[in-house]
Tab-separated table of C-alpha atoms and ligand atoms in Angstrom:
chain	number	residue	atom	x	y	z
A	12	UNK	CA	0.000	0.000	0.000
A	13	UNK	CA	1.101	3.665	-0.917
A	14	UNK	CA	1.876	5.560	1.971
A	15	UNK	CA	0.078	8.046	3.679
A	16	UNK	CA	1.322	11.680	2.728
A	17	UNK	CA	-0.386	13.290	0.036
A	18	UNK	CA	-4.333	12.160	0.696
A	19	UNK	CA	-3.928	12.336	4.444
A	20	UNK	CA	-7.457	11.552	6.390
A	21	UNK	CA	-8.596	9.859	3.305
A	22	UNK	CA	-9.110	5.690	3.744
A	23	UNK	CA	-8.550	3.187	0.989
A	24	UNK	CA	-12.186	3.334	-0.691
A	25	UNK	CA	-14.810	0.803	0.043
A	26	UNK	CA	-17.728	-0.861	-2.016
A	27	UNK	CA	-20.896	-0.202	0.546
A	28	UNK	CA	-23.619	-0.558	-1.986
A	29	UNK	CA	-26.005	1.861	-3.291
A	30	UNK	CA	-28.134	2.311	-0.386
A	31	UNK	CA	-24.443	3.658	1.370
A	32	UNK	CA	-24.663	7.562	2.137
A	33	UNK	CA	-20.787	7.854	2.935
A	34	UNK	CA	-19.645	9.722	-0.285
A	35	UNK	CA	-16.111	8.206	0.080
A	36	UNK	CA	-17.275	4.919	-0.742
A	37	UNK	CA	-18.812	2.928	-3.927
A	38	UNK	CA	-22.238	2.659	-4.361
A	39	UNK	CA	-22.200	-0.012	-7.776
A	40	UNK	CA	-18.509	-0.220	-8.732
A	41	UNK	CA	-17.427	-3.861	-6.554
A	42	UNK	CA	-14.092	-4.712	-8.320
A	43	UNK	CA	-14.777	-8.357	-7.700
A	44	UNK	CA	-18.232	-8.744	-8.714
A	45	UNK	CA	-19.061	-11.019	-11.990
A	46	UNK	CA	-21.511	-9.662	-14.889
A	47	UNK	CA	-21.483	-11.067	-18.107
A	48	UNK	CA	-18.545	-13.249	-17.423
A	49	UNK	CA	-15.665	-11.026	-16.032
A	50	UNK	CA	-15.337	-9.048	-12.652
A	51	UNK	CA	-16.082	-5.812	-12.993
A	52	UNK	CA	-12.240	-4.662	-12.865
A	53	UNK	CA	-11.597	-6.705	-15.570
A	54	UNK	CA	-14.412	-5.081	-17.460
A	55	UNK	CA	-13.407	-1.799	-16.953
A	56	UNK	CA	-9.711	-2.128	-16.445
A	57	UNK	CA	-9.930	2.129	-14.682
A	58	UNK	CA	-7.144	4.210	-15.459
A	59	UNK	CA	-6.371	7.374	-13.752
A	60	UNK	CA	-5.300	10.709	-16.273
A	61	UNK	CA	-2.268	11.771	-14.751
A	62	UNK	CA	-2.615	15.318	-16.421
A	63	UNK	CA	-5.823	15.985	-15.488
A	64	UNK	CA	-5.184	14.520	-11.455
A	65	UNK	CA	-1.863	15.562	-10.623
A	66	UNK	CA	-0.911	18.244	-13.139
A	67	UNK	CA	-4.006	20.498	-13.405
A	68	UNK	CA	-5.067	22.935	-10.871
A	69	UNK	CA	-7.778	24.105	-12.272
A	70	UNK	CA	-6.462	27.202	-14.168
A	71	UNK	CA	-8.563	28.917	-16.965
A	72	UNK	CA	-7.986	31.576	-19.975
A	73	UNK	CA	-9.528	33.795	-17.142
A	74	UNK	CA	-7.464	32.810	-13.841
A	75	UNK	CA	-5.172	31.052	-12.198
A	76	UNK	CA	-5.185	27.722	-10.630
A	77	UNK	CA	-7.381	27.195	-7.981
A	78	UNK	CA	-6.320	23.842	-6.222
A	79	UNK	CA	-2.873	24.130	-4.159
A	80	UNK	CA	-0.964	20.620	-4.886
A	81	UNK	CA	1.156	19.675	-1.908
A	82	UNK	CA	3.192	17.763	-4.107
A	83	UNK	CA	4.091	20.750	-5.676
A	84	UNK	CA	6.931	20.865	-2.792
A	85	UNK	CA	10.321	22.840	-4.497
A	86	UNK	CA	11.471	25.168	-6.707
A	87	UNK	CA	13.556	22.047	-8.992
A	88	UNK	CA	10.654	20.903	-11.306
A	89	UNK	CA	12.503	16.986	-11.107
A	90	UNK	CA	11.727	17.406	-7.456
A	91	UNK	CA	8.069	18.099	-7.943
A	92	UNK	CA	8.001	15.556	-10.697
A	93	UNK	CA	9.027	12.504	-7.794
A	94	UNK	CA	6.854	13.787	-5.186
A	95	UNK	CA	4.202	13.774	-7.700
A	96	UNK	CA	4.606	10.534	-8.641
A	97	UNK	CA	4.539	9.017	-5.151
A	98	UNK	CA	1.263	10.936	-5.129
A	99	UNK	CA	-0.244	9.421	-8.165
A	100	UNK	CA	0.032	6.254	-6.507
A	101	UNK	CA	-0.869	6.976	-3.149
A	102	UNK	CA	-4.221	7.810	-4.916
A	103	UNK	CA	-4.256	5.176	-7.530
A	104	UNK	CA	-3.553	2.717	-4.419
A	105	UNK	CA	-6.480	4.272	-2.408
A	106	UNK	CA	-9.113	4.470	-5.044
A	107	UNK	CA	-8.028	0.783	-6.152
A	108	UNK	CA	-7.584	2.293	-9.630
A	109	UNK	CA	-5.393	-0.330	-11.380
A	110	UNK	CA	-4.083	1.718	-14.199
A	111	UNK	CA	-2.766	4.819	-15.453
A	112	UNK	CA	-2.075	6.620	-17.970
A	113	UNK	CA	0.241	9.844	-19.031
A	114	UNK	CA	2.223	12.228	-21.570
A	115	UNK	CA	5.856	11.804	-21.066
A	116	UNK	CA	6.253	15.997	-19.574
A	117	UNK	CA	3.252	14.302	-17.073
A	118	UNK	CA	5.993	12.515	-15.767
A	119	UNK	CA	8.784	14.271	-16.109
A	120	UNK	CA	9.783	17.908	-16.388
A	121	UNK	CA	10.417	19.467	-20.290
A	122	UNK	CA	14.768	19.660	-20.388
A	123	UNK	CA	16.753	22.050	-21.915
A	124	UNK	CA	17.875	19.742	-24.512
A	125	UNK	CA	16.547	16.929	-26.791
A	126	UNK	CA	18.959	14.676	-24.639
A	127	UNK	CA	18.235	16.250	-20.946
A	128	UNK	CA	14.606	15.737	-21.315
A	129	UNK	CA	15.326	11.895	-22.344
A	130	UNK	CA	17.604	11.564	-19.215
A	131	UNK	CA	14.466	13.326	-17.077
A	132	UNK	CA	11.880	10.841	-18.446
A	133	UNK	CA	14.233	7.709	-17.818
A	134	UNK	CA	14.600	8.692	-14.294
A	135	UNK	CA	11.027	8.867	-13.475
A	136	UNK	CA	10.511	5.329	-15.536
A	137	UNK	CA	12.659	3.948	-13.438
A	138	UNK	CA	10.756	5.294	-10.543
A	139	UNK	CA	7.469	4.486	-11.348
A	140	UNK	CA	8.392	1.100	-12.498
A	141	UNK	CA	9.593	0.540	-8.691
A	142	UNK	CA	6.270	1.867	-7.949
A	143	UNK	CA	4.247	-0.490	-10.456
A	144	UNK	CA	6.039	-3.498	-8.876
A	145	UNK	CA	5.280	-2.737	-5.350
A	146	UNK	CA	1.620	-1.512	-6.162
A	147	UNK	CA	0.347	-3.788	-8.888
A	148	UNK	CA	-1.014	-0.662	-10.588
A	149	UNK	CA	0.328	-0.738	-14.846
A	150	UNK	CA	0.141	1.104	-17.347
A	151	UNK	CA	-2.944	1.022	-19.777
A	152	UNK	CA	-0.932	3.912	-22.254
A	153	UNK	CA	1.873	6.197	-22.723
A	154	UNK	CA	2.403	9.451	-25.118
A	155	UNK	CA	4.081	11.903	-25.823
A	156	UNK	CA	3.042	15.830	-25.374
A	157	UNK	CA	3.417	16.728	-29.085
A	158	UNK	CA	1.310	20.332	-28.477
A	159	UNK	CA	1.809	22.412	-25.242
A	160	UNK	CA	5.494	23.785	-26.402
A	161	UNK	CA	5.512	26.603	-28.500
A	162	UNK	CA	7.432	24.836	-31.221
A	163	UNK	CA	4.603	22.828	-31.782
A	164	UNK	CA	2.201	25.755	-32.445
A	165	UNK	CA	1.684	24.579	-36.541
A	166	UNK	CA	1.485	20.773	-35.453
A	167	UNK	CA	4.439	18.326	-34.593
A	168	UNK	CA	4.367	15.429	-37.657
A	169	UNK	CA	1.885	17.651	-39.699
A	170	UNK	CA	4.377	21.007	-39.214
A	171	UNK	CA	5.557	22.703	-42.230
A	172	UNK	CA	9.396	22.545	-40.851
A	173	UNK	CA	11.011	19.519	-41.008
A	174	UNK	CA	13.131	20.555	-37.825
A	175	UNK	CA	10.118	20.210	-35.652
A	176	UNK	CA	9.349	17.241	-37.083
A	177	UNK	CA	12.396	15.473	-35.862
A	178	UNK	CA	12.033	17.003	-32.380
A	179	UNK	CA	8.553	15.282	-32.707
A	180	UNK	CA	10.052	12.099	-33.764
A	181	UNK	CA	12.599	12.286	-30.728
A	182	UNK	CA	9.944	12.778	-28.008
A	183	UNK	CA	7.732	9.434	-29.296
A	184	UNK	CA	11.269	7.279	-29.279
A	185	UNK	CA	11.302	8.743	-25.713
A	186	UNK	CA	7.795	8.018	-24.918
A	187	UNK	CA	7.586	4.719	-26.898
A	188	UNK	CA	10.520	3.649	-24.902
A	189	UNK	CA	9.087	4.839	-21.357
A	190	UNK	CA	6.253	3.048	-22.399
A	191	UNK	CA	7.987	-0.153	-23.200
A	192	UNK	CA	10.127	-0.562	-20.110
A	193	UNK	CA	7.079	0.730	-18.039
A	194	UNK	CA	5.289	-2.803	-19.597
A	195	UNK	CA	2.422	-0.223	-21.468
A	196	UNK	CA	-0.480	-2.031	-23.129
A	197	UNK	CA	-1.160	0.612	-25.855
A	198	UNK	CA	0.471	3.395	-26.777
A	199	UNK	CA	-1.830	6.671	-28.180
A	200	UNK	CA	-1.551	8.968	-30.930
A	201	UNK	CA	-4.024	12.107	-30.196
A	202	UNK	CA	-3.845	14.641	-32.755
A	203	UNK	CA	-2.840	17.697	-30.574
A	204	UNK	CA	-2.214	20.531	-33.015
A	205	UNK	CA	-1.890	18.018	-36.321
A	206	UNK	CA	-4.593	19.907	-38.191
A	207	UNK	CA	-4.403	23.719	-39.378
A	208	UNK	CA	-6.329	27.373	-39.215
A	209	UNK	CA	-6.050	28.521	-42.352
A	210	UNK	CA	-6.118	26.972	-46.051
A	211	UNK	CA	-4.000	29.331	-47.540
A	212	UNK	CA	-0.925	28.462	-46.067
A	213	UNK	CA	-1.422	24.903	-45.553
A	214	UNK	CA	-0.784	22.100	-48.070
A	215	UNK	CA	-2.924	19.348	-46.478
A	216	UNK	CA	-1.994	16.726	-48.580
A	217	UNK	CA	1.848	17.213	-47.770
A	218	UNK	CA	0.834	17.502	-44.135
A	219	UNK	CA	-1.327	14.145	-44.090
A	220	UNK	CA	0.801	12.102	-46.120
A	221	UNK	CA	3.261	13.014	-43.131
A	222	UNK	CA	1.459	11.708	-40.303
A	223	UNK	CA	0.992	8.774	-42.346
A	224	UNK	CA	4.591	8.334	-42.571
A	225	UNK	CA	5.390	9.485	-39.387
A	226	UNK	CA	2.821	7.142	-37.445
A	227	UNK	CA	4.407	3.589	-39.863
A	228	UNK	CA	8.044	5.099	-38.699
A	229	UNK	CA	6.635	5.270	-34.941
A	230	UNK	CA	4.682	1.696	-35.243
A	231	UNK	CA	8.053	-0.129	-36.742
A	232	UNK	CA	10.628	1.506	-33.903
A	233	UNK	CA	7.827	0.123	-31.662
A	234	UNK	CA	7.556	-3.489	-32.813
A	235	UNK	CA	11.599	-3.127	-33.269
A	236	UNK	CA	11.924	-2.453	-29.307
A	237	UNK	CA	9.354	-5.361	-28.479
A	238	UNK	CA	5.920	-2.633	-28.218
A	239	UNK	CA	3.381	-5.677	-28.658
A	240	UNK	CA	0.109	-3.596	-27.325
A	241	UNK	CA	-1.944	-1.388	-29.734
A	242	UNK	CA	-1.284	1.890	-30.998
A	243	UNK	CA	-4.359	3.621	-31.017
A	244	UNK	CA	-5.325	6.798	-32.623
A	245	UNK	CA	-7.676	9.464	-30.727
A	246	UNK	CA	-10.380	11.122	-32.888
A	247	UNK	CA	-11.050	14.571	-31.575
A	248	UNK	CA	-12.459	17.675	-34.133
A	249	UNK	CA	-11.960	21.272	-34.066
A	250	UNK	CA	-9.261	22.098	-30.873
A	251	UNK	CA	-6.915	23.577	-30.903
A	252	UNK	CA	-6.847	23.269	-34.627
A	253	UNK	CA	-9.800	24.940	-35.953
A	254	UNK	CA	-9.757	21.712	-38.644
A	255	UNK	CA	-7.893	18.655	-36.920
A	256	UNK	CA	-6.962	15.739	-39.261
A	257	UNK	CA	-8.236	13.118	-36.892
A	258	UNK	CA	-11.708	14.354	-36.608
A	259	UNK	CA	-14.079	11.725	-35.850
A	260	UNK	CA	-14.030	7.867	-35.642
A	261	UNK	CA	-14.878	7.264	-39.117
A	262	UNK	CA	-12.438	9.909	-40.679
A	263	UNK	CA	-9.432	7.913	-38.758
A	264	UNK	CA	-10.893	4.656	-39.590
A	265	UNK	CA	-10.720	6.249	-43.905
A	266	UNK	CA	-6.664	7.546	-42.850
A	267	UNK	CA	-5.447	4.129	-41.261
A	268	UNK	CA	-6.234	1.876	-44.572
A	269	UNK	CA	-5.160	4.348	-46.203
A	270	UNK	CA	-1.578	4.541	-45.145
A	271	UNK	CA	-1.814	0.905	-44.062
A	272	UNK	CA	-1.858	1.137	-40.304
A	273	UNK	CA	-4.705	-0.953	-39.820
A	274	UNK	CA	-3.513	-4.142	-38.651
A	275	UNK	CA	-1.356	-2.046	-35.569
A	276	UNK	CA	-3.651	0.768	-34.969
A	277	UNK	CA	-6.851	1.010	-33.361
A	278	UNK	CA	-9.228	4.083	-32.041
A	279	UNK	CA	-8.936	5.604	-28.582
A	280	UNK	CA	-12.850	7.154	-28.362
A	281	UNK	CA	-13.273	9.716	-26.236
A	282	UNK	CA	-16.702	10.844	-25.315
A	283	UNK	CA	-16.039	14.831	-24.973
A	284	UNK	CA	-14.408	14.377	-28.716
A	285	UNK	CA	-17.457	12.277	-30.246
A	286	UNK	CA	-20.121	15.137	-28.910
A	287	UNK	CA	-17.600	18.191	-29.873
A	288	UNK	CA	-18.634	16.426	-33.732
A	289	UNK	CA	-21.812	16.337	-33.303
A	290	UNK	CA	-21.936	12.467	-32.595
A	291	UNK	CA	-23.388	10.662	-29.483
A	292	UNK	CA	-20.564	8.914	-27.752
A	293	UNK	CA	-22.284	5.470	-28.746
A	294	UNK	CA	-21.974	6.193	-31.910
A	295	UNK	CA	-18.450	6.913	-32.243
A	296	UNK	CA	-17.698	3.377	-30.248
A	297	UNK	CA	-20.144	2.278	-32.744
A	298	UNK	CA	-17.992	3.068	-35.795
A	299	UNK	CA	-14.502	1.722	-34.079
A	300	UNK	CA	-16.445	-1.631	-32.893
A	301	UNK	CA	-17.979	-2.101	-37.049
A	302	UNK	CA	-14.247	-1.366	-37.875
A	303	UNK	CA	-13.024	-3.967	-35.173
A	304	UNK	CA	-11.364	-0.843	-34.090
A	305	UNK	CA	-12.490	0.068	-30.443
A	306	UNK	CA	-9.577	-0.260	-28.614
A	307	UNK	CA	-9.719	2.242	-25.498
A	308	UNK	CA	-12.312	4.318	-24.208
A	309	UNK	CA	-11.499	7.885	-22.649
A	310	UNK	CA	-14.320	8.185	-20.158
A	311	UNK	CA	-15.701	11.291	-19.408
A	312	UNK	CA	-18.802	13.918	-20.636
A	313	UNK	CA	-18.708	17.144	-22.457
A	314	UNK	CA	-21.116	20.038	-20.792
A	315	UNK	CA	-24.316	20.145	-23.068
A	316	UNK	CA	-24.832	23.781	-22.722
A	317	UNK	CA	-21.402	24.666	-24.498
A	318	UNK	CA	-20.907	21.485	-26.057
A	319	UNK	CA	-17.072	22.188	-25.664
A	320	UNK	CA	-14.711	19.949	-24.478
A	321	UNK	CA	-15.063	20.638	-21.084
A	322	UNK	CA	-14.077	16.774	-19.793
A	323	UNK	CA	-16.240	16.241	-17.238
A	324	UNK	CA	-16.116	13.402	-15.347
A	325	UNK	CA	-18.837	10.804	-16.766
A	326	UNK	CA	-21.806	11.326	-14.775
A	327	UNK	CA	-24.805	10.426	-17.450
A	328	UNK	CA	-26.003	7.291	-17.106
A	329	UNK	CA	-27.760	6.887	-19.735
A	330	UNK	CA	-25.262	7.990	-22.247
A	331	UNK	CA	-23.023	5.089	-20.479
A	332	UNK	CA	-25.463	2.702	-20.693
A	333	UNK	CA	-25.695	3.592	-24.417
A	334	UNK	CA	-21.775	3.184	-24.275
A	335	UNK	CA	-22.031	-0.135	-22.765
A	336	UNK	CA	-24.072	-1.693	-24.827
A	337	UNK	CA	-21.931	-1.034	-27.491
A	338	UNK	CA	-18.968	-2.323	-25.562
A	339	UNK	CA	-20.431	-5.425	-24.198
A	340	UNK	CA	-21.972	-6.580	-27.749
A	341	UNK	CA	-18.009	-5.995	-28.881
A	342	UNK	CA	-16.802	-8.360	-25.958
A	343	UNK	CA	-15.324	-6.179	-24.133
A	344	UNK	CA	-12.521	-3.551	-24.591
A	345	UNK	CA	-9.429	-6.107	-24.717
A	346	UNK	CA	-5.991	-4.596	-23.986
A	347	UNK	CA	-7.912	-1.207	-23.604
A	348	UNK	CA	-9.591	0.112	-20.331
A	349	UNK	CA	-11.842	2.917	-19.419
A	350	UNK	CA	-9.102	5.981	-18.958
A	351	UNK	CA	-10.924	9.369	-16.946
A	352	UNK	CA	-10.074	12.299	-19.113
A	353	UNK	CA	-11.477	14.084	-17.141
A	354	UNK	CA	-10.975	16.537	-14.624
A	355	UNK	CA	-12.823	18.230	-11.729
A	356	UNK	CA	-14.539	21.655	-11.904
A	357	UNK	CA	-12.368	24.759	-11.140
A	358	UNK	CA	-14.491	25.113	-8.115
A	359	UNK	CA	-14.151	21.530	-6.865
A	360	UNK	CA	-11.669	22.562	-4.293
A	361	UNK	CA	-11.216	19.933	-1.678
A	362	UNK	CA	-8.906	17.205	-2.165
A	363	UNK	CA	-11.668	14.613	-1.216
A	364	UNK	CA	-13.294	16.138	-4.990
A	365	UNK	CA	-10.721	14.351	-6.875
A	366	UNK	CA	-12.170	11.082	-5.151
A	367	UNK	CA	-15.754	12.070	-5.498
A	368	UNK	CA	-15.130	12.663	-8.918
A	369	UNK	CA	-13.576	9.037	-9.355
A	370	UNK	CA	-16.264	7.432	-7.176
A	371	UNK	CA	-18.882	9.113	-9.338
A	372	UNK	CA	-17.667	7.950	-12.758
A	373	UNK	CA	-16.170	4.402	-11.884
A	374	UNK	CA	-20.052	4.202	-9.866
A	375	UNK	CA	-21.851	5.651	-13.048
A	376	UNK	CA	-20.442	2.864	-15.565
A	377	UNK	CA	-20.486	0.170	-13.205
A	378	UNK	CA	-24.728	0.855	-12.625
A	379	UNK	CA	-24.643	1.109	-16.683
A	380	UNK	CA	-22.921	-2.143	-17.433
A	381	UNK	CA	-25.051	-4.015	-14.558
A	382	UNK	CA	-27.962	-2.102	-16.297
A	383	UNK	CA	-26.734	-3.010	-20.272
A	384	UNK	CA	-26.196	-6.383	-19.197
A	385	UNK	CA	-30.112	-7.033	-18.472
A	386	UNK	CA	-30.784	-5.372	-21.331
A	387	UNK	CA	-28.825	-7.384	-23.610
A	388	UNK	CA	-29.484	-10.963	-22.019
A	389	UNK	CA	-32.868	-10.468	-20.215
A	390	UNK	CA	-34.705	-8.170	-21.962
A	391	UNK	CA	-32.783	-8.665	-25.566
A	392	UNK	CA	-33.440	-5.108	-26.547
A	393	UNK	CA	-30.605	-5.856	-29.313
A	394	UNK	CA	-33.041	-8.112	-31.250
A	395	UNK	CA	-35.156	-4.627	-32.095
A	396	UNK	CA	-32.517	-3.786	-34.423
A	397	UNK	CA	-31.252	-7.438	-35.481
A	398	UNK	CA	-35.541	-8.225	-36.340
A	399	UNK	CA	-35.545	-4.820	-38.923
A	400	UNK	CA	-32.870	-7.033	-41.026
A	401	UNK	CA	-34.682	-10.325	-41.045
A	402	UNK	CA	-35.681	-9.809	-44.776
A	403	UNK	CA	-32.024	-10.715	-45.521
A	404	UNK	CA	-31.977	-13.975	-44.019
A	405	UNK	CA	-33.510	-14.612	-47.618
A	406	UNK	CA	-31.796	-16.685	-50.401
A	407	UNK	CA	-32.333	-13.599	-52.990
A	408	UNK	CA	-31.162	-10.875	-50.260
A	409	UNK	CA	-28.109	-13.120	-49.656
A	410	UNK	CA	-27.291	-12.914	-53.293
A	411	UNK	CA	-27.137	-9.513	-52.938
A	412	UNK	CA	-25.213	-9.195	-50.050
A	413	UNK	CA	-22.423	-11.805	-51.293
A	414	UNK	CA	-22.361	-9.931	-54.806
A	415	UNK	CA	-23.964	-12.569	-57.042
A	416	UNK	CA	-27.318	-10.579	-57.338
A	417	UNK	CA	-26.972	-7.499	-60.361
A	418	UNK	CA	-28.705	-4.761	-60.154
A	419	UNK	CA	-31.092	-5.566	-63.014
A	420	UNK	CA	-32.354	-8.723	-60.998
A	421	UNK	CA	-32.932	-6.789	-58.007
A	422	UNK	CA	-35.328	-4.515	-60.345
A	423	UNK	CA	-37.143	-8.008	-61.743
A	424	UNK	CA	-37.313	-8.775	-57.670
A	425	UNK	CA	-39.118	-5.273	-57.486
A	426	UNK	CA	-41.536	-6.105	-59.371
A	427	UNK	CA	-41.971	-9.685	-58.926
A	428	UNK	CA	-42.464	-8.844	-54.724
A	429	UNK	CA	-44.922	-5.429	-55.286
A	430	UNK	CA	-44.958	-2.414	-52.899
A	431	UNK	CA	-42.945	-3.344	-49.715
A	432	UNK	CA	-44.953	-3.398	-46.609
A	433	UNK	CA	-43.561	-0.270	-43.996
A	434	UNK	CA	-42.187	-1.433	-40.812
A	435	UNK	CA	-41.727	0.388	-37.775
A	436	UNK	CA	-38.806	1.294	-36.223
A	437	UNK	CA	-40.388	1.083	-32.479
A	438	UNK	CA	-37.817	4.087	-31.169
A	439	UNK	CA	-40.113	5.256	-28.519
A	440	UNK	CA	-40.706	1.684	-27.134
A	441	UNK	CA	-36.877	0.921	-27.107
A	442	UNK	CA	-36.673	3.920	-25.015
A	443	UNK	CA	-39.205	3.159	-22.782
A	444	UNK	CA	-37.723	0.124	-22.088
A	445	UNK	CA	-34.540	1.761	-21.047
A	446	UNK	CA	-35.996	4.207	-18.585
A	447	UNK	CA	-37.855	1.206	-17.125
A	448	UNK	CA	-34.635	-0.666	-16.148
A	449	UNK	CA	-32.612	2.439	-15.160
B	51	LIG	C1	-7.068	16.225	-25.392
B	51	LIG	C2	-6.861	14.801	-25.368
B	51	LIG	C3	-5.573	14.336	-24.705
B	51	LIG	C4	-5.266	12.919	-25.071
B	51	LIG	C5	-3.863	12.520	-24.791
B	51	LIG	O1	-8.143	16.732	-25.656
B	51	LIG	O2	-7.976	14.223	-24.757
B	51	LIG	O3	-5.629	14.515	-23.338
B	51	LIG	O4	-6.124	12.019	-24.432
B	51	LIG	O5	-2.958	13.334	-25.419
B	52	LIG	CA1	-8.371	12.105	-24.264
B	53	LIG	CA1	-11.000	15.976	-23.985
């Protein structure tokens, strides 16, 4: 167990039930308890966002910071860097979180050279991989902070100048490696500032046939070094790049056959990013799980009144159950887990929020799975949408699907079967059937 230093006052959290009224304990989320065939850790397989946790104190375009980290203990930023560590997992170990996740400068502080900030990260591996062994805690993913330094500011991969391309290509050998030694299970590609602002001074194709190349030069030093987890590419539209190459599920989905990347690459769906499209969540994990591409799920909700990506931490049940359902039907996430983006308000102040916060969205998808799960086996609200396709159980619709059929038979099977019959989608009883299981 982590010590005592950071959380102080604050007990390892307990599973009480849902008729429990202490807010430092779970409510649905019972790590050990079977649905559908797995525990519910190894459903969800909960990773804590080190950025959002341990870095971010709640600063805004308007203010400073309001939360006061006391691992934020010196002036030497390697310093900070180590206390904040042993922090992380003094709260993993409490919350009984069993992954994490992070950006290499999460880790470990920006040098002053290409070389000094490799020597920072490899301290802080070795570090937290001391910490992983005595904890049990791993790593669900590693990357690499491609867009908070200025030289990033017209992409890394996707920037005009070749020089900050190679600085790019440094920091994922760095991260790819941290990731490595640290045992990571997938490694993520999020688009940061790949994308651009203006058309006039941008030559997209150039700038795309880039990242192409630099993500198959990322994927084979990976597989060179032993990397045998995913890569997985996060969709996310419109920041900070007004247009952002990887804008939605399906638009990735298009770029990874395209520049062949589809055997090592899948999608890391976030929900803030599928709304900020104008998709539900669901149907983002939708499009991955059709591609048999839904490999990790960044868990958190976007505020509806702004529809920005605020990351909230996921509180709407029903758009988990909705993200459930998807997830069960694809069995499960595999070497992916359920990572909270997300981070807690600016006037969440207390350092008990950051477990509230936890306890909320780890309680909110365990209530939606035990909820999806009923309505998948006992209810079999999937058979709604599998019954609208029973006309193609036929011989002549199977002749069309497999390509035998032209398209001057169907017409003769037009007019041979007459004015088709309508059939009723039943949306309003599907809902209603929800809400009565919630
Ligand atoms: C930002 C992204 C980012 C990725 C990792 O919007 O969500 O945090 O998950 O770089
Ligand atoms: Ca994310
Ligand atoms: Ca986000």
């Amino acid at each position: 167990m982590s010590e005592n230093i950071y959380f102080p006052g604050i007990n390892p959290i307990p599973y009480e039930g849902p008729d429990s009224e202490n807010h430092l304990a779970f409510k649905y989320y019972d790590e050990d308890y079977v649905v559908a065939g797995k525990t519910m850790k190894e459903h969800f397989r909960f990773a804590m966002a080190y950025w959002h946790s341990l870095c971010n104190p709640g600063s805004d375009p308007f203010g400073q910071g309001t939360r006061r980290f006391p691992w934020d203990i010196s002036d030497d930023p390697m310093e900070n860097a180590k206390a904040r560590l042993d922090a992380a997992f003094e709260f993993m170990g409490k919350m009984g979180i069993p992954f994490y996740c992070f950006h290499d400068r999460d880790l470990a502080p920006e040098g002053d050279s290409i070389e000094d900030s490799e020597r920072n990260l490899k301290e802080l591996v070795e570090l937290a991989a001391q910490k992983q062994e005595e904890s049990g805690i791993r790593l669900l993913w590693g990357t690499a902070n491609l867009f908070s330094h200025p030289r990033y500011m017209n992409g890394a991969a996707t920037n005009p100048d070749f020089q900050v391309v190679c600085h790019a290509a440094a920091q994922v050998k760095a991260a790819l490696d941290a990731t490595v030694a640290l045992g990571g299970e997938n490694y993520v590609f999020w688009g940061g500032r790949e994308g651009y602002t203006y058309l006039l001074n941008t030559d997209t194709k150039k700038e795309l046939d880039h990242l192409g190349r630099f993500l198959q030069l990322a994927r084979d030093y990976g597989r060179k070094i032993g990397f045998e987890g995913t890569f997985l590419i996060e969709p996310k539209p419109m920041e900070p790049s007004l247009h952002q190459y990887d804008f939605d599920a399906s638009t990735v989905i298009g770029f990874l056959h395209h520049y062949g990347l589809e055997k090592d690459f899948k999608l890391n769906i976030e929900a803030n990013h599928a709304t900020l499209a104008n998709h539900s969540f669901a149907h983002d994990l939708r499009m991955a799980a059709d591609a048999g591409m839904l490999g990790s799920i960044d868990a958190n909700h976007g505020e509806p009144l702004n529809g920005w990506d605020t990351d909230n931490f996921p509180t709407n049940l029903y758009e988990a159950i909705e993200a459930m359902l998807v997830v069960l039907e694809n069995g499960g996430l595999g070497r992916g887990g359920f990572n909270f983006d997300a981070k807690v308000r600016r006037t969440s102040t207390d350092p008990e929020d950051l477990f509230i916060a936890h306890i909320a969205g780890m309680d909110t998808f365990a209530r939606a799975l035990l909820i999806a799960d009923k309505l998948i086996q006992e209810v079999r609200i999937l058979d709604f949408r599998d019954n609208r396709y029973l006309s193609f159980h036929e011989a002549n619709a199977l002749s069309f699907e497999n390509g035998q059929a032209d398209l001057e038979t169907l017409r003769e099977w037009g007019i041979k079967m007459g004015e088709p019959e309508r059939l009723s989608g039943k949306q309003e009883l599907i809902e209603s059937i929800i809400n009565q299981h919630i």
